[in-house]
Coordinates of C-alpha atoms and ligand atoms in Angstrom, one line a residue:
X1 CA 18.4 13.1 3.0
X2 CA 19.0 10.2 0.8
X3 CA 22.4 10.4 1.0
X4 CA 21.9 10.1 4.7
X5 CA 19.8 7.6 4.8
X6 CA 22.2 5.5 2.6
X7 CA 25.2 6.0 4.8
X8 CA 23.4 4.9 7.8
X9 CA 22.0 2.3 6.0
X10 CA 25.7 1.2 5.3
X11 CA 27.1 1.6 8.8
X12 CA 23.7 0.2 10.6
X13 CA 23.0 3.0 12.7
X14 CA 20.0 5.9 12.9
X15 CA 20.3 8.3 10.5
X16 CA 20.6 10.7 14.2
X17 CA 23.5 9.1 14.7
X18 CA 25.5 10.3 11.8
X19 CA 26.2 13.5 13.6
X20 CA 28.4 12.1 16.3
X21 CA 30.5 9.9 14.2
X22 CA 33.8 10.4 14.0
X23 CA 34.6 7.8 11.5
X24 CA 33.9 6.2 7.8
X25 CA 36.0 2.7 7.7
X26 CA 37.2 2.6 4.0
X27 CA 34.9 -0.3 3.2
X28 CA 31.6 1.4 4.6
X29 CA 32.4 4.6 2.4
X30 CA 33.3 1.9 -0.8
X31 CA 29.8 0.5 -0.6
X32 CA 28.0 3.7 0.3
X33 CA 29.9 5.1 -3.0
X34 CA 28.3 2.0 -4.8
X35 CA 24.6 3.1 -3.6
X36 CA 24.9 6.7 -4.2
X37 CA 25.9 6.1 -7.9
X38 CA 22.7 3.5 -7.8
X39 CA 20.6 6.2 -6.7
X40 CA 21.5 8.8 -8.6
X41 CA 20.9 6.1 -11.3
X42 CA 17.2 6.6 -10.2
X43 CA 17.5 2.9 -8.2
X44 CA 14.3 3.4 -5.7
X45 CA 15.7 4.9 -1.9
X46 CA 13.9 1.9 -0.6
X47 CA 15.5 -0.9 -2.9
X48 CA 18.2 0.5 -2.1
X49 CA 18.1 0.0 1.8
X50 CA 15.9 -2.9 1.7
X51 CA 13.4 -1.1 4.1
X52 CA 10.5 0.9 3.9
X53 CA 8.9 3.1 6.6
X54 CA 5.1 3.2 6.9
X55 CA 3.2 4.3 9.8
X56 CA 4.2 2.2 12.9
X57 CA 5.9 -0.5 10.6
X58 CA 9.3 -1.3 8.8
X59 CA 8.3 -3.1 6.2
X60 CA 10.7 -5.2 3.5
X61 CA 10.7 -3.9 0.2
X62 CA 12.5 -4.6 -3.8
X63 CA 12.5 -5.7 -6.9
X64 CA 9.3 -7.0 -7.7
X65 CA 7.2 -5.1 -4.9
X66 CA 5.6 -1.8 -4.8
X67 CA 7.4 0.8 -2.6
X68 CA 4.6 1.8 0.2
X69 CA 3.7 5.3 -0.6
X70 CA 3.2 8.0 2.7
X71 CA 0.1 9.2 1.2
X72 CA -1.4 5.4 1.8
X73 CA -0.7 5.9 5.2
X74 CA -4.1 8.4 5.8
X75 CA -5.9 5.8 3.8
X76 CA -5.3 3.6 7.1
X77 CA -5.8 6.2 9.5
X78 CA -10.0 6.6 7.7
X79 CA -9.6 2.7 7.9
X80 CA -9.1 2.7 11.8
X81 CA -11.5 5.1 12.5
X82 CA -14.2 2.7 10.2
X83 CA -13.0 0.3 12.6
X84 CA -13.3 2.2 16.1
X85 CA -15.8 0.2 18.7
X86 CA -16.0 -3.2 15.8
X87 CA -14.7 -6.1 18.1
X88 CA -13.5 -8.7 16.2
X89 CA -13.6 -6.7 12.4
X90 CA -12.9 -8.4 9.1
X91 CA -11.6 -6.7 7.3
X92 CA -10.0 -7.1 3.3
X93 CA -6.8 -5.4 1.5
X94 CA -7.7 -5.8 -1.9
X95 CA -3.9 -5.3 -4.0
X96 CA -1.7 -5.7 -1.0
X97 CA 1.8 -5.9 -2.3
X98 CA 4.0 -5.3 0.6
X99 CA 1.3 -5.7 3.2
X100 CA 1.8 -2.2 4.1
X101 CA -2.1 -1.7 4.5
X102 CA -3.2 -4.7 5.5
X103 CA -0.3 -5.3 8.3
X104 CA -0.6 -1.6 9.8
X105 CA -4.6 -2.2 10.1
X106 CA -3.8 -5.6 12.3
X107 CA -0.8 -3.9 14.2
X108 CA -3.1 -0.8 15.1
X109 CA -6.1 -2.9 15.3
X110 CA -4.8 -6.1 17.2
X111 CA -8.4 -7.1 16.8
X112 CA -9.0 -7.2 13.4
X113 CA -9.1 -10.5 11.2
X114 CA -7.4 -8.9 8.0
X115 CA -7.0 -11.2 4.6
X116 CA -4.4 -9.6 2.2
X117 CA -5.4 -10.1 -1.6
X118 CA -2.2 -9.8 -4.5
X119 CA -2.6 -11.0 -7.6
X120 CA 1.2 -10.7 -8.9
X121 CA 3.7 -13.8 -8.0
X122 CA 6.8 -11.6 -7.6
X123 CA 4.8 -9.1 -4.9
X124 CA 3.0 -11.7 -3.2
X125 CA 6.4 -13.3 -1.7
X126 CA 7.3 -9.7 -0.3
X127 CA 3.4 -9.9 1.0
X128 CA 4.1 -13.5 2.6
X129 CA 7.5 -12.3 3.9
X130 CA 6.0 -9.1 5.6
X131 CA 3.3 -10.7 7.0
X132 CA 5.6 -13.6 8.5
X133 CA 7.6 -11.0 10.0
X134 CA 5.1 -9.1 11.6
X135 CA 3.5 -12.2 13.0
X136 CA 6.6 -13.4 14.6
X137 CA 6.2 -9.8 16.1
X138 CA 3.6 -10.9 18.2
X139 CA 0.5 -9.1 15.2
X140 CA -2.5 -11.1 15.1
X141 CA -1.4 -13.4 11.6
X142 CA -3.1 -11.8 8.6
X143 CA -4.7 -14.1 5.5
X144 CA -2.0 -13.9 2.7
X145 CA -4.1 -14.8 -0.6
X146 CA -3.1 -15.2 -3.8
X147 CA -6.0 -13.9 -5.8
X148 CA -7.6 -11.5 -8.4
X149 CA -9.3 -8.7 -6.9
X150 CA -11.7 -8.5 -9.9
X151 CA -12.7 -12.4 -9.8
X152 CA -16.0 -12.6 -9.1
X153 CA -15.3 -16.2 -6.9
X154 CA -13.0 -13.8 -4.5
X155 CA -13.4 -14.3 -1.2
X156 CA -17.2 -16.3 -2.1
X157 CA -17.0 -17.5 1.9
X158 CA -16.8 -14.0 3.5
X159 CA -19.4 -13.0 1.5
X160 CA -22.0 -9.9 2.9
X161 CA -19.7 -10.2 6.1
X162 CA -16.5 -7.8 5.6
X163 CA -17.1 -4.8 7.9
X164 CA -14.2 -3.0 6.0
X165 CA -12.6 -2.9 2.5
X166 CA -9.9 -1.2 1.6
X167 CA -7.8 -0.9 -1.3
X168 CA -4.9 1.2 -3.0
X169 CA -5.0 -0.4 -6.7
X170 CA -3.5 0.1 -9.7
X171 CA -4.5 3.7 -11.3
X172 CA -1.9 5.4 -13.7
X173 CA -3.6 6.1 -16.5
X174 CA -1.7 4.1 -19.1
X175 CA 0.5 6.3 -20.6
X176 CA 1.0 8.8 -18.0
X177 CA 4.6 9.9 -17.4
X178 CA 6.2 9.0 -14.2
X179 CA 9.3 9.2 -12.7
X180 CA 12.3 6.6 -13.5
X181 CA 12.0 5.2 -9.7
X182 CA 8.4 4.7 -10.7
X183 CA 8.8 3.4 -14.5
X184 CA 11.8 1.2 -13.8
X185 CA 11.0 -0.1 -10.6
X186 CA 7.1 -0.1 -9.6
X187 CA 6.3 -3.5 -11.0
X188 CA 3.9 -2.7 -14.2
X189 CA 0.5 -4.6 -12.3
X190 CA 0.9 -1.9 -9.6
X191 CA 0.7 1.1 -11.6
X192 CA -1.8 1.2 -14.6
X193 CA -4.9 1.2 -14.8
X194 CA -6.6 1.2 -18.4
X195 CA -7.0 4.3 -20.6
X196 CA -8.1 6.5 -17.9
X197 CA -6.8 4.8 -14.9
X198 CA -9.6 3.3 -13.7
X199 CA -10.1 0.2 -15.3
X200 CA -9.2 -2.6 -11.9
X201 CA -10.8 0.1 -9.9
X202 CA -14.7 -0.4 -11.9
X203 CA -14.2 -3.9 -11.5
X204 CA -13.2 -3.7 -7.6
X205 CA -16.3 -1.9 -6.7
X206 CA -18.3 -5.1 -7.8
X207 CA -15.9 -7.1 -5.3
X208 CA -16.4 -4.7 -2.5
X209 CA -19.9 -4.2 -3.2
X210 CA -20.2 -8.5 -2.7
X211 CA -18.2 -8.8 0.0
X212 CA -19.0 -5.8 2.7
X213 CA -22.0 -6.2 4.9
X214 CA -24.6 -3.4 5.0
X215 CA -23.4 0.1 6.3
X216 CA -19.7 -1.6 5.8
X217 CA -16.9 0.6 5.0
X218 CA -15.0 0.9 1.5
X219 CA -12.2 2.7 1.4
X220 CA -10.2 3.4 -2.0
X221 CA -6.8 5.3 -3.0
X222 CA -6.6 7.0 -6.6
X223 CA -4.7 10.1 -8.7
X224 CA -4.7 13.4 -7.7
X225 CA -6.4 14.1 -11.0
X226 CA -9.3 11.4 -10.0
X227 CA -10.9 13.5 -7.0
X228 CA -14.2 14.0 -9.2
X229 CA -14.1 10.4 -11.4
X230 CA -13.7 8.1 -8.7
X231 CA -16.4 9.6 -6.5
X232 CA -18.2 9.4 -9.2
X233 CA -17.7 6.1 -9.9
X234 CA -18.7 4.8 -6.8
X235 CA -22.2 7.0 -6.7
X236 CA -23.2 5.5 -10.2
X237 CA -22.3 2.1 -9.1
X238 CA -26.2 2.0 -7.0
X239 CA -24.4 -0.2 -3.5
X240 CA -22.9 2.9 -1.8
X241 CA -24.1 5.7 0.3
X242 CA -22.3 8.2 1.8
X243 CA -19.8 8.8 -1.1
X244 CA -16.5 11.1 0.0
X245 CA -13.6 12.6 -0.6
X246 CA -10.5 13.3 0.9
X247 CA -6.9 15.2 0.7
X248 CA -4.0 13.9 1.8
X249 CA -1.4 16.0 3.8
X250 CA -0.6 17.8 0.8
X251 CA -3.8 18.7 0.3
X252 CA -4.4 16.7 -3.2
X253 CA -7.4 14.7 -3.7
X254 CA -6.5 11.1 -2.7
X255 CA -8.9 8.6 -1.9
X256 CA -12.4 8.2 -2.1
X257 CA -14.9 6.4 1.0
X258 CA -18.4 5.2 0.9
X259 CA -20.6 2.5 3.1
X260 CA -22.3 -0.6 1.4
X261 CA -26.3 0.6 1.3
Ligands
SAM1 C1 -0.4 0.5 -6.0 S1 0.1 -1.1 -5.4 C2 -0.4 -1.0 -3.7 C3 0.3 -2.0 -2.8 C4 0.1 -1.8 -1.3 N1 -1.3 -2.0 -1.0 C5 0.5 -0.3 -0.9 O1 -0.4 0.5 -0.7 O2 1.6 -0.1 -0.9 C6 -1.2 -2.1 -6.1 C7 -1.1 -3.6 -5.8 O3 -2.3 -4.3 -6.4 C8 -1.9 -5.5 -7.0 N2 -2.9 -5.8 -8.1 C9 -3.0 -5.2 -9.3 N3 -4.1 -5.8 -9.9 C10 -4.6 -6.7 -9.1 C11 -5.7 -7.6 -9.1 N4 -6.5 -7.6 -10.2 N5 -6.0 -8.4 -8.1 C12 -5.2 -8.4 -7.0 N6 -4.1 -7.6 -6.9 C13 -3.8 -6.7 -7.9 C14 -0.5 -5.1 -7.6 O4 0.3 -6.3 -7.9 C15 0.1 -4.3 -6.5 O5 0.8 -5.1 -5.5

């Protein structure tokens, strides 16, 4: 698949249409010899095209950015629900390194007034660069803001007003052994989170807590091995009701939802 991927990625077509070409031009198969040996250097897939898919979007990705995960994308599809009958929702992206959250929400919900938090220089240009590109599109323009998720001046002007919050944050438990991709790639300020993975995530639930408006909708991404913690988290925290869990398509836990009491 990779492999596939690549050489389509070299010769500008759809990966569909690999099966009805007759012909590699010597240079195409020089540079698609170049990527495979990155790759099977463990160079990220997506660094190596310069794309990543997610949802309804193709979104930029490289050094310096996180590489959008397909489990986020169920994340977005509770988000929209949240959303369903809101007419003009705000909604926040806490950590939104490529956009991919925050741009898919104002894509699918051309509604929505969505401000994109990122806290990290490097990912913040691929965040501004997204979210230029998908406003030339024709989205609704989403707020690109450089800012810490756990400052308690975020956001102080949409206070008690956010109808939505949602977040996929930094939660490998330092330590934890990932993939090369991951180790080598993921910038550091995307992955860990404190001793047990949850140290950005404590802090965000104050944020989220401050910013939504009653009965407002927090959605948050974690570990498979976090299913119980998070949830747990969020009901000893005292500001949320209705405190959930749910799979993703593999069936692992991944991401936890409550409303603002
Ligand atoms: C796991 S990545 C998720 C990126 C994107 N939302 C996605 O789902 O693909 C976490 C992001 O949060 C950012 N981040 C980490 N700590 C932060 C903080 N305290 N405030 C704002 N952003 C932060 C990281 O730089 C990174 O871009």
């Amino acid at each position: 698949m990779d492999a596939e991927l690549l050489l389509a990625a070299v010769l500008d077509v759809p990966r569909a249409r690999l099966l009805t070409l007759d012909d590699v031009p010597d240079d195409a198969a020089d540079r698609f010899g170049v990527l495979l040996e990155q790759r099977a250097d463990r160079v990220p897939l997506q660094h190596l095209t310069g794309r990543a898919p997610f949802r309804h979007l193709e979104l930029a990705v490289g050094p310096g950015v996180f590489v959008p995960r397909p489990e986020t994308e169920q994340l977005v599809g509770w988000a929209l629900d949240q959303l369903a009958g809101i007419a003009d929702p705000v909604v926040v992206d806490l950590g939104a390194g490529s956009g991919a959250i925050a741009l898919s929400l104002a894509h699918e919900h051309p509604r929505a007034r969505v401000t994109a938090v990122e806290r990290d220089a490097g990912a913040i240009e691929w965040t501004r660069h997204n979210a230029a590109a998908r406003a030339a599109a024709g989205d609704r323009p989403v707020e690109v803001l450089a800012g810490d998720m756990t400052d308690p001046e975020l956001l102080r002007d949409l206070e008690g007003t956010v109808d939505l919050v949602v977040s996929n944050p930094p939660y490998v438990p330092d330590g934890a052994r990932v993939p090369r991709e991951v180790a080598d790639h993921d910038p550091p300020l995307a992955l860990w989170g404190g001793p047990d993975g949850l140290d950005v995530v404590r802090r965000l639930l104050v944020t989220a807590a401050r910013l939504l408006r009653p009965g407002g909708g927090l959605g948050i991404e974690h570990a498979d091995a976090q299913g119980s913690a998070l949830p747990a988290l969020v009901r000893a925290h005292g500001d949320f009701i209705d405190v959930a869990d749910h799979p993703d398509l593999a069936g692992r836990p991944r991401f936890t939802t409550a409303r603002r009491a």
